PDB file of C-alpha atoms in Angstrom:
ATOM      1  CA  MET O   1     -96.754  35.164 -12.288  1.00  0.00           C
ATOM      2  CA  ILE O   2     -93.936  37.474 -11.196  1.00  0.00           C
ATOM      3  CA  GLU O   3     -90.712  35.877  -9.806  1.00  0.00           C
ATOM      4  CA  LEU O   4     -88.116  37.840  -7.998  1.00  0.00           C
ATOM      5  CA  HIS O   5     -84.852  36.029  -7.784  1.00  0.00           C
ATOM      6  CA  TYR O   6     -83.382  37.517  -4.588  1.00  0.00           C
ATOM      7  CA  TYR O   7     -80.993  37.064  -1.754  1.00  0.00           C
ATOM      8  CA  PRO O   8     -81.645  38.350   1.848  1.00  0.00           C
ATOM      9  CA  SER O   9     -80.286  42.046   2.357  1.00  0.00           C
ATOM     10  CA  ASN O  10     -79.104  42.306  -1.231  1.00  0.00           C
ATOM     11  CA  ALA O  11     -80.087  44.729  -3.925  1.00  0.00           C
ATOM     12  CA  SER O  12     -83.349  42.694  -4.276  1.00  0.00           C
ATOM     13  CA  PHE O  13     -84.333  44.315  -1.012  1.00  0.00           C
ATOM     14  CA  ALA O  14     -86.081  47.360  -2.764  1.00  0.00           C
ATOM     15  CA  PRO O  15     -87.932  45.330  -5.593  1.00  0.00           C
ATOM     16  CA  HIS O  16     -89.207  42.899  -2.573  1.00  0.00           C
ATOM     17  CA  ILE O  17     -90.673  45.945  -0.693  1.00  0.00           C
ATOM     18  CA  LEU O  18     -92.287  47.556  -3.702  1.00  0.00           C
ATOM     19  CA  LEU O  19     -93.934  43.933  -4.531  1.00  0.00           C
ATOM     20  CA  GLU O  20     -95.325  43.976  -1.119  1.00  0.00           C
ATOM     21  CA  GLU O  21     -96.501  47.547  -1.317  1.00  0.00           C
ATOM     22  CA  MET O  22     -98.267  46.609  -4.369  1.00  0.00           C
ATOM     23  CA  GLY O  23    -100.128  43.658  -2.984  1.00  0.00           C
ATOM     24  CA  ILE O  24     -99.785  41.775  -6.251  1.00  0.00           C
ATOM     25  CA  PRO O  25     -99.212  37.987  -6.622  1.00  0.00           C
ATOM     26  CA  TYR O  26     -95.441  37.035  -6.778  1.00  0.00           C
ATOM     27  CA  THR O  27     -93.186  34.352  -5.951  1.00  0.00           C
ATOM     28  CA  LEU O  28     -89.462  34.452  -4.395  1.00  0.00           C
ATOM     29  CA  ARG O  29     -86.721  32.476  -5.670  1.00  0.00           C
ATOM     30  CA  GLN O  30     -83.820  32.590  -3.321  1.00  0.00           C
ATOM     31  CA  VAL O  31     -80.527  32.562  -5.083  1.00  0.00           C
ATOM     32  CA  ASP O  32     -77.854  30.630  -3.107  1.00  0.00           C
ATOM     33  CA  ARG O  33     -75.302  33.278  -3.177  1.00  0.00           C
ATOM     34  CA  ALA O  34     -73.440  31.568  -0.413  1.00  0.00           C
ATOM     35  CA  ASN O  35     -72.601  28.960  -2.892  1.00  0.00           C
ATOM     36  CA  ASN O  36     -72.194  31.139  -5.806  1.00  0.00           C
ATOM     37  CA  GLU O  37     -75.382  30.205  -7.572  1.00  0.00           C
ATOM     38  CA  HIS O  38     -75.557  33.613  -9.041  1.00  0.00           C
ATOM     39  CA  LYS O  39     -72.475  32.766 -11.188  1.00  0.00           C
ATOM     40  CA  SER O  40     -73.956  29.420 -12.371  1.00  0.00           C
ATOM     41  CA  PRO O  41     -74.813  28.761 -15.939  1.00  0.00           C
ATOM     42  CA  ALA O  42     -78.299  28.697 -15.248  1.00  0.00           C
ATOM     43  CA  TYR O  43     -78.509  31.998 -13.521  1.00  0.00           C
ATOM     44  CA  LEU O  44     -76.335  33.658 -16.073  1.00  0.00           C
ATOM     45  CA  LYS O  45     -78.726  32.808 -18.665  1.00  0.00           C
ATOM     46  CA  LEU O  46     -81.221  35.010 -16.856  1.00  0.00           C
ATOM     47  CA  ASN O  47     -78.776  37.711 -15.728  1.00  0.00           C
ATOM     48  CA  PRO O  48     -75.380  37.613 -17.594  1.00  0.00           C
ATOM     49  CA  ASN O  49     -73.906  39.882 -15.118  1.00  0.00           C
ATOM     50  CA  GLY O  50     -74.114  37.239 -12.320  1.00  0.00           C
ATOM     51  CA  LEU O  51     -75.924  39.857  -9.881  1.00  0.00           C
ATOM     52  CA  ILE O  52     -79.040  39.936  -7.877  1.00  0.00           C
ATOM     53  CA  PRO O  53     -81.936  40.752  -8.451  1.00  0.00           C
ATOM     54  CA  THR O  54     -83.520  39.313 -11.596  1.00  0.00           C
ATOM     55  CA  LEU O  55     -87.126  39.769 -12.200  1.00  0.00           C
ATOM     56  CA  VAL O  56     -89.156  37.257 -14.347  1.00  0.00           C
ATOM     57  CA  ASP O  57     -92.548  38.584 -15.381  1.00  0.00           C
ATOM     58  CA  GLY O  58     -94.146  36.337 -17.835  1.00  0.00           C
ATOM     59  CA  ASP O  59     -91.810  36.266 -20.877  1.00  0.00           C
ATOM     60  CA  LEU O  60     -89.983  39.187 -19.682  1.00  0.00           C
ATOM     61  CA  VAL O  61     -86.610  38.636 -17.944  1.00  0.00           C
ATOM     62  CA  LEU O  62     -85.344  41.887 -16.345  1.00  0.00           C
ATOM     63  CA  TYR O  63     -82.326  42.890 -14.279  1.00  0.00           C
ATOM     64  CA  GLU O  64     -80.892  46.035 -12.806  1.00  0.00           C
ATOM     65  CA  THR O  65     -82.794  47.054  -9.579  1.00  0.00           C
ATOM     66  CA  ALA O  66     -83.779  50.623 -10.778  1.00  0.00           C
ATOM     67  CA  ALA O  67     -85.290  49.205 -13.917  1.00  0.00           C
ATOM     68  CA  ILE O  68     -87.187  46.608 -12.184  1.00  0.00           C
ATOM     69  CA  LEU O  69     -88.656  49.065  -9.949  1.00  0.00           C
ATOM     70  CA  MET O  70     -89.807  51.288 -12.708  1.00  0.00           C
ATOM     71  CA  HIS O  71     -91.135  48.504 -14.712  1.00  0.00           C
ATOM     72  CA  LEU O  72     -93.398  47.528 -11.818  1.00  0.00           C
ATOM     73  CA  ALA O  73     -94.513  50.975 -11.318  1.00  0.00           C
ATOM     74  CA  ASP O  74     -95.467  51.389 -14.920  1.00  0.00           C
ATOM     75  CA  CYS O  75     -97.423  47.979 -14.705  1.00  0.00           C
ATOM     76  CA  HIS O  76     -99.086  48.791 -11.620  1.00  0.00           C
ATOM     77  CA  PRO O  77    -100.191  52.449 -11.139  1.00  0.00           C
ATOM     78  CA  GLY O  78     -99.987  54.424  -7.992  1.00  0.00           C
ATOM     79  CA  PHE O  79     -96.259  54.307  -7.530  1.00  0.00           C
ATOM     80  CA  ALA O  80     -95.053  56.808  -9.892  1.00  0.00           C
ATOM     81  CA  PRO O  81     -96.136  60.391 -10.857  1.00  0.00           C
ATOM     82  CA  ALA O  82     -98.168  60.754 -14.178  1.00  0.00           C
ATOM     83  CA  PRO O  83     -95.938  60.709 -17.190  1.00  0.00           C
ATOM     84  CA  GLY O  84     -95.178  64.010 -18.872  1.00  0.00           C
ATOM     85  CA  THR O  85     -95.269  65.869 -15.677  1.00  0.00           C
ATOM     86  CA  PRO O  86     -92.627  67.899 -13.683  1.00  0.00           C
ATOM     87  CA  GLU O  87     -93.209  65.244 -10.881  1.00  0.00           C
ATOM     88  CA  ARG O  88     -92.290  62.460 -13.409  1.00  0.00           C
ATOM     89  CA  ALA O  89     -89.158  64.262 -14.427  1.00  0.00           C
ATOM     90  CA  GLN O  90     -88.018  64.368 -10.680  1.00  0.00           C
ATOM     91  CA  TYR O  91     -88.892  60.747 -10.258  1.00  0.00           C
ATOM     92  CA  TYR O  92     -86.564  59.814 -13.161  1.00  0.00           C
ATOM     93  CA  LYS O  93     -83.885  62.083 -11.763  1.00  0.00           C
ATOM     94  CA  TRP O  94     -83.721  60.488  -8.392  1.00  0.00           C
ATOM     95  CA  MET O  95     -84.222  57.046  -9.629  1.00  0.00           C
ATOM     96  CA  VAL O  96     -81.229  57.625 -11.814  1.00  0.00           C
ATOM     97  CA  TRP O  97     -79.194  59.396  -9.264  1.00  0.00           C
ATOM     98  CA  LEU O  98     -79.692  56.941  -6.585  1.00  0.00           C
ATOM     99  CA  THR O  99     -78.647  53.970  -8.748  1.00  0.00           C
ATOM    100  CA  ASN O 100     -75.982  55.673 -10.801  1.00  0.00           C
ATOM    101  CA  THR O 101     -74.351  57.975  -8.207  1.00  0.00           C
ATOM    102  CA  LEU O 102     -75.077  56.797  -4.720  1.00  0.00           C
ATOM    103  CA  GLN O 103     -75.381  53.069  -5.394  1.00  0.00           C
ATOM    104  CA  ALA O 104     -72.308  53.189  -7.508  1.00  0.00           C
ATOM    105  CA  MET O 105     -70.200  54.686  -4.767  1.00  0.00           C
ATOM    106  CA  LEU O 106     -71.500  52.311  -2.177  1.00  0.00           C
ATOM    107  CA  ILE O 107     -70.293  49.416  -4.445  1.00  0.00           C
ATOM    108  CA  HIS O 108     -66.786  50.943  -4.156  1.00  0.00           C
ATOM    109  CA  TYR O 109     -67.238  50.926  -0.372  1.00  0.00           C
ATOM    110  CA  PHE O 110     -68.308  47.178  -0.144  1.00  0.00           C
ATOM    111  CA  TYR O 111     -65.877  45.868  -2.600  1.00  0.00           C
ATOM    112  CA  PRO O 112     -62.893  48.253  -2.510  1.00  0.00           C
ATOM    113  CA  ASP O 113     -60.413  45.488  -3.792  1.00  0.00           C
ATOM    114  CA  ARG O 114     -62.213  45.418  -7.245  1.00  0.00           C
ATOM    115  CA  MET O 115     -60.651  49.093  -7.732  1.00  0.00           C
ATOM    116  CA  ALA O 116     -57.149  48.979  -6.286  1.00  0.00           C
ATOM    117  CA  THR O 117     -54.795  46.912  -4.044  1.00  0.00           C
ATOM    118  CA  ASN O 118     -54.863  49.394  -1.364  1.00  0.00           C
ATOM    119  CA  ALA O 119     -58.660  48.374  -0.441  1.00  0.00           C
ATOM    120  CA  ASP O 120     -58.577  50.316   2.933  1.00  0.00           C
ATOM    121  CA  GLU O 121     -58.065  53.543   1.165  1.00  0.00           C
ATOM    122  CA  VAL O 122     -60.651  53.040  -1.470  1.00  0.00           C
ATOM    123  CA  LYS O 123     -63.064  52.160   1.269  1.00  0.00           C
ATOM    124  CA  ALA O 124     -62.297  55.289   3.181  1.00  0.00           C
ATOM    125  CA  ARG O 125     -62.468  57.499   0.047  1.00  0.00           C
ATOM    126  CA  ALA O 126     -65.748  55.954  -0.800  1.00  0.00           C
ATOM    127  CA  GLU O 127     -67.090  56.481   2.557  1.00  0.00           C
ATOM    128  CA  ALA O 128     -66.174  60.167   2.492  1.00  0.00           C
ATOM    129  CA  GLN O 129     -67.808  60.514  -0.967  1.00  0.00           C
ATOM    130  CA  VAL O 130     -71.068  59.102   0.340  1.00  0.00           C
ATOM    131  CA  ALA O 131     -71.482  61.392   3.111  1.00  0.00           C
ATOM    132  CA  PRO O 132     -72.266  64.565   0.995  1.00  0.00           C
ATOM    133  CA  MET O 133     -74.578  62.569  -1.011  1.00  0.00           C
ATOM    134  CA  LEU O 134     -76.564  61.752   2.140  1.00  0.00           C
ATOM    135  CA  ASP O 135     -76.456  65.308   3.082  1.00  0.00           C
ATOM    136  CA  GLN O 136     -78.016  66.070  -0.424  1.00  0.00           C
ATOM    137  CA  MET O 137     -80.854  63.591   0.323  1.00  0.00           C
ATOM    138  CA  ASP O 138     -81.437  65.134   3.899  1.00  0.00           C
ATOM    139  CA  ALA O 139     -81.492  68.587   2.210  1.00  0.00           C
ATOM    140  CA  GLU O 140     -84.133  67.373  -0.319  1.00  0.00           C
ATOM    141  CA  LEU O 141     -86.430  66.289   2.317  1.00  0.00           C
ATOM    142  CA  VAL O 142     -86.191  69.410   4.200  1.00  0.00           C
ATOM    143  CA  ARG O 143     -86.661  71.345   1.065  1.00  0.00           C
ATOM    144  CA  HIS O 144     -90.305  69.816   0.296  1.00  0.00           C
ATOM    145  CA  GLY O 145     -91.294  69.009   3.806  1.00  0.00           C
ATOM    146  CA  GLY O 146     -93.235  65.840   2.603  1.00  0.00           C
ATOM    147  CA  PRO O 147     -93.366  62.523   4.253  1.00  0.00           C
ATOM    148  CA  TRP O 148     -91.807  60.673   1.294  1.00  0.00           C
ATOM    149  CA  PHE O 149     -88.744  61.112  -0.800  1.00  0.00           C
ATOM    150  CA  LEU O 150     -90.753  63.037  -3.727  1.00  0.00           C
ATOM    151  CA  GLY O 151     -93.123  64.616  -1.303  1.00  0.00           C
ATOM    152  CA  GLU O 152     -96.542  63.587  -0.623  1.00  0.00           C
ATOM    153  CA  GLN O 153     -96.726  60.421  -2.616  1.00  0.00           C
ATOM    154  CA  TYR O 154     -94.969  57.211  -1.679  1.00  0.00           C
ATOM    155  CA  THR O 155     -93.426  55.926  -5.041  1.00  0.00           C
ATOM    156  CA  ALA O 156     -90.853  53.365  -6.285  1.00  0.00           C
ATOM    157  CA  VAL O 157     -88.032  55.670  -5.317  1.00  0.00           C
ATOM    158  CA  ASP O 158     -88.764  55.085  -1.618  1.00  0.00           C
ATOM    159  CA  PRO O 159     -87.849  51.470  -1.392  1.00  0.00           C
ATOM    160  CA  LEU O 160     -84.625  52.324  -3.258  1.00  0.00           C
ATOM    161  CA  ALA O 161     -83.744  55.231  -1.260  1.00  0.00           C
ATOM    162  CA  PHE O 162     -84.282  53.129   1.941  1.00  0.00           C
ATOM    163  CA  MET O 163     -82.363  50.237   0.782  1.00  0.00           C
ATOM    164  CA  LEU O 164     -79.210  52.286  -0.090  1.00  0.00           C
ATOM    165  CA  CYS O 165     -79.497  54.268   3.175  1.00  0.00           C
ATOM    166  CA  ARG O 166     -79.619  51.039   4.877  1.00  0.00           C
ATOM    167  CA  TRP O 167     -76.367  50.127   3.272  1.00  0.00           C
ATOM    168  CA  THR O 168     -74.669  52.743   5.345  1.00  0.00           C
ATOM    169  CA  ARG O 169     -75.665  51.551   8.763  1.00  0.00           C
ATOM    170  CA  MET O 170     -72.150  50.470   9.581  1.00  0.00           C
ATOM    171  CA  GLN O 171     -70.366  53.632   8.418  1.00  0.00           C
ATOM    172  CA  ALA O 172     -69.169  56.454  10.914  1.00  0.00           C
ATOM    173  CA  ASN O 173     -72.009  58.807   9.916  1.00  0.00           C
ATOM    174  CA  PRO O 174     -74.818  56.566   8.592  1.00  0.00           C
ATOM    175  CA  ALA O 175     -77.846  57.879   6.845  1.00  0.00           C
ATOM    176  CA  LYS O 176     -80.258  57.677   9.826  1.00  0.00           C
ATOM    177  CA  THR O 177     -78.087  60.272  11.725  1.00  0.00           C
ATOM    178  CA  ARG O 178     -79.293  63.165   9.656  1.00  0.00           C
ATOM    179  CA  PRO O 179     -82.250  64.561  11.083  1.00  0.00           C
ATOM    180  CA  ALA O 180     -84.779  64.652   8.025  1.00  0.00           C
ATOM    181  CA  LEU O 181     -83.388  61.618   6.555  1.00  0.00           C
ATOM    182  CA  GLY O 182     -83.371  59.714   9.796  1.00  0.00           C
ATOM    183  CA  ALA O 183     -86.997  60.496  10.349  1.00  0.00           C
ATOM    184  CA  TYR O 184     -87.854  59.577   6.747  1.00  0.00           C
ATOM    185  CA  LEU O 185     -86.000  56.139   7.111  1.00  0.00           C
ATOM    186  CA  LYS O 186     -88.288  55.490  10.250  1.00  0.00           C
ATOM    187  CA  ARG O 187     -91.251  56.137   8.320  1.00  0.00           C
ATOM    188  CA  VAL O 188     -90.297  53.730   5.548  1.00  0.00           C
ATOM    189  CA  PHE O 189     -89.319  51.113   7.963  1.00  0.00           C
ATOM    190  CA  GLU O 190     -92.526  51.067   9.905  1.00  0.00           C
ATOM    191  CA  ARG O 191     -94.797  50.588   6.792  1.00  0.00           C
ATOM    192  CA  GLU O 192     -96.483  47.365   6.779  1.00  0.00           C
ATOM    193  CA  ALA O 193     -94.846  46.214   3.687  1.00  0.00           C
ATOM    194  CA  THR O 194     -91.407  47.051   4.867  1.00  0.00           C
ATOM    195  CA  GLN O 195     -91.932  45.134   8.025  1.00  0.00           C
ATOM    196  CA  ARG O 196     -93.180  42.113   6.094  1.00  0.00           C
ATOM    197  CA  VAL O 197     -90.008  41.909   3.980  1.00  0.00           C
ATOM    198  CA  VAL O 198     -87.779  42.480   7.065  1.00  0.00           C
ATOM    199  CA  ALA O 199     -89.471  39.346   8.560  1.00  0.00           C
ATOM    200  CA  LYS O 200     -89.389  37.392   5.410  1.00  0.00           C
ATOM    201  CA  GLU O 201     -85.647  38.013   4.754  1.00  0.00           C
ATOM    202  CA  LYS O 202     -84.832  37.538   8.561  1.00  0.00           C
ATOM    203  CA  LEU O 203     -82.860  40.773   8.713  1.00  0.00           C
ATOM    204  CA  PRO O 204     -80.998  41.293  11.887  1.00  0.00           C
ATOM    205  CA  ASP O 205     -80.889  44.586  13.864  1.00  0.00           C
ATOM    206  CA  PRO O 206     -80.156  47.235  13.175  1.00  0.00           C
ATOM    207  CA  VAL O 207     -82.080  47.130   9.918  1.00  0.00           C
ATOM    208  CA  TYR O 208     -81.231  50.644   8.868  1.00  0.00           C
TER     209      TYR O 208
END
C-alpha cells in the first residue's frame, strides 16, 4: 500500500493529484505541520530534511516531490512518455526545471528570511525572477499548442506545473494572468482528479 505523508496546500499537492489521476489504492497520512510534526524524530527518520511530502511505497521511502512523481509515473504507465524518446527527454527537462528553477525561486519568495535580514527585498527580487519563468511556461504552451504541458499527453509534469503556478496566486502578476498558461491551469483545475484533491484538502478560493 502506498502512503503519502502530506499537508494541505504543501508540496504534497502534486503527488496527491497524480495518485488520484492514477486511480490506484493509497492512503493519506496528514503531518501536523502546525505543531511541527514534520520536525519530530519519527518523521525525520522518514525524511531527514523535515519537509513534506514523503511517500512510503512498500519498503521504499521516498522524498522530493519531483522524485515521487517520476517514481509513480514509472510504476504506473501512462503518465510519462516512453523511455529513450525525444518526448521523454523533454519530460526530464521540464521536471528538473520546474523543481530546480521555478520551485527553488518560489521558496525564496515564501521564506525570504532564510536568505537575508532584509526579507522584503529578497521577496520582491524573487517575485521579479519568477515572472519571466512564468512567461517561459506560457511561451512553451503557445509553441506546441497542445492541451497539456508536454503537448497532447497528460503527464506527471502537469500536477507539478499546476501546483507551482498555484503558488503564485497572491503575486502581483500570477501565472493565471498569462493567456495560454491561464487556460492551461483552468483545464488542469477542472479535471476530476484535481477537483477531488481540492475537496479532500479543503483548499480555499482562489485555488490557483
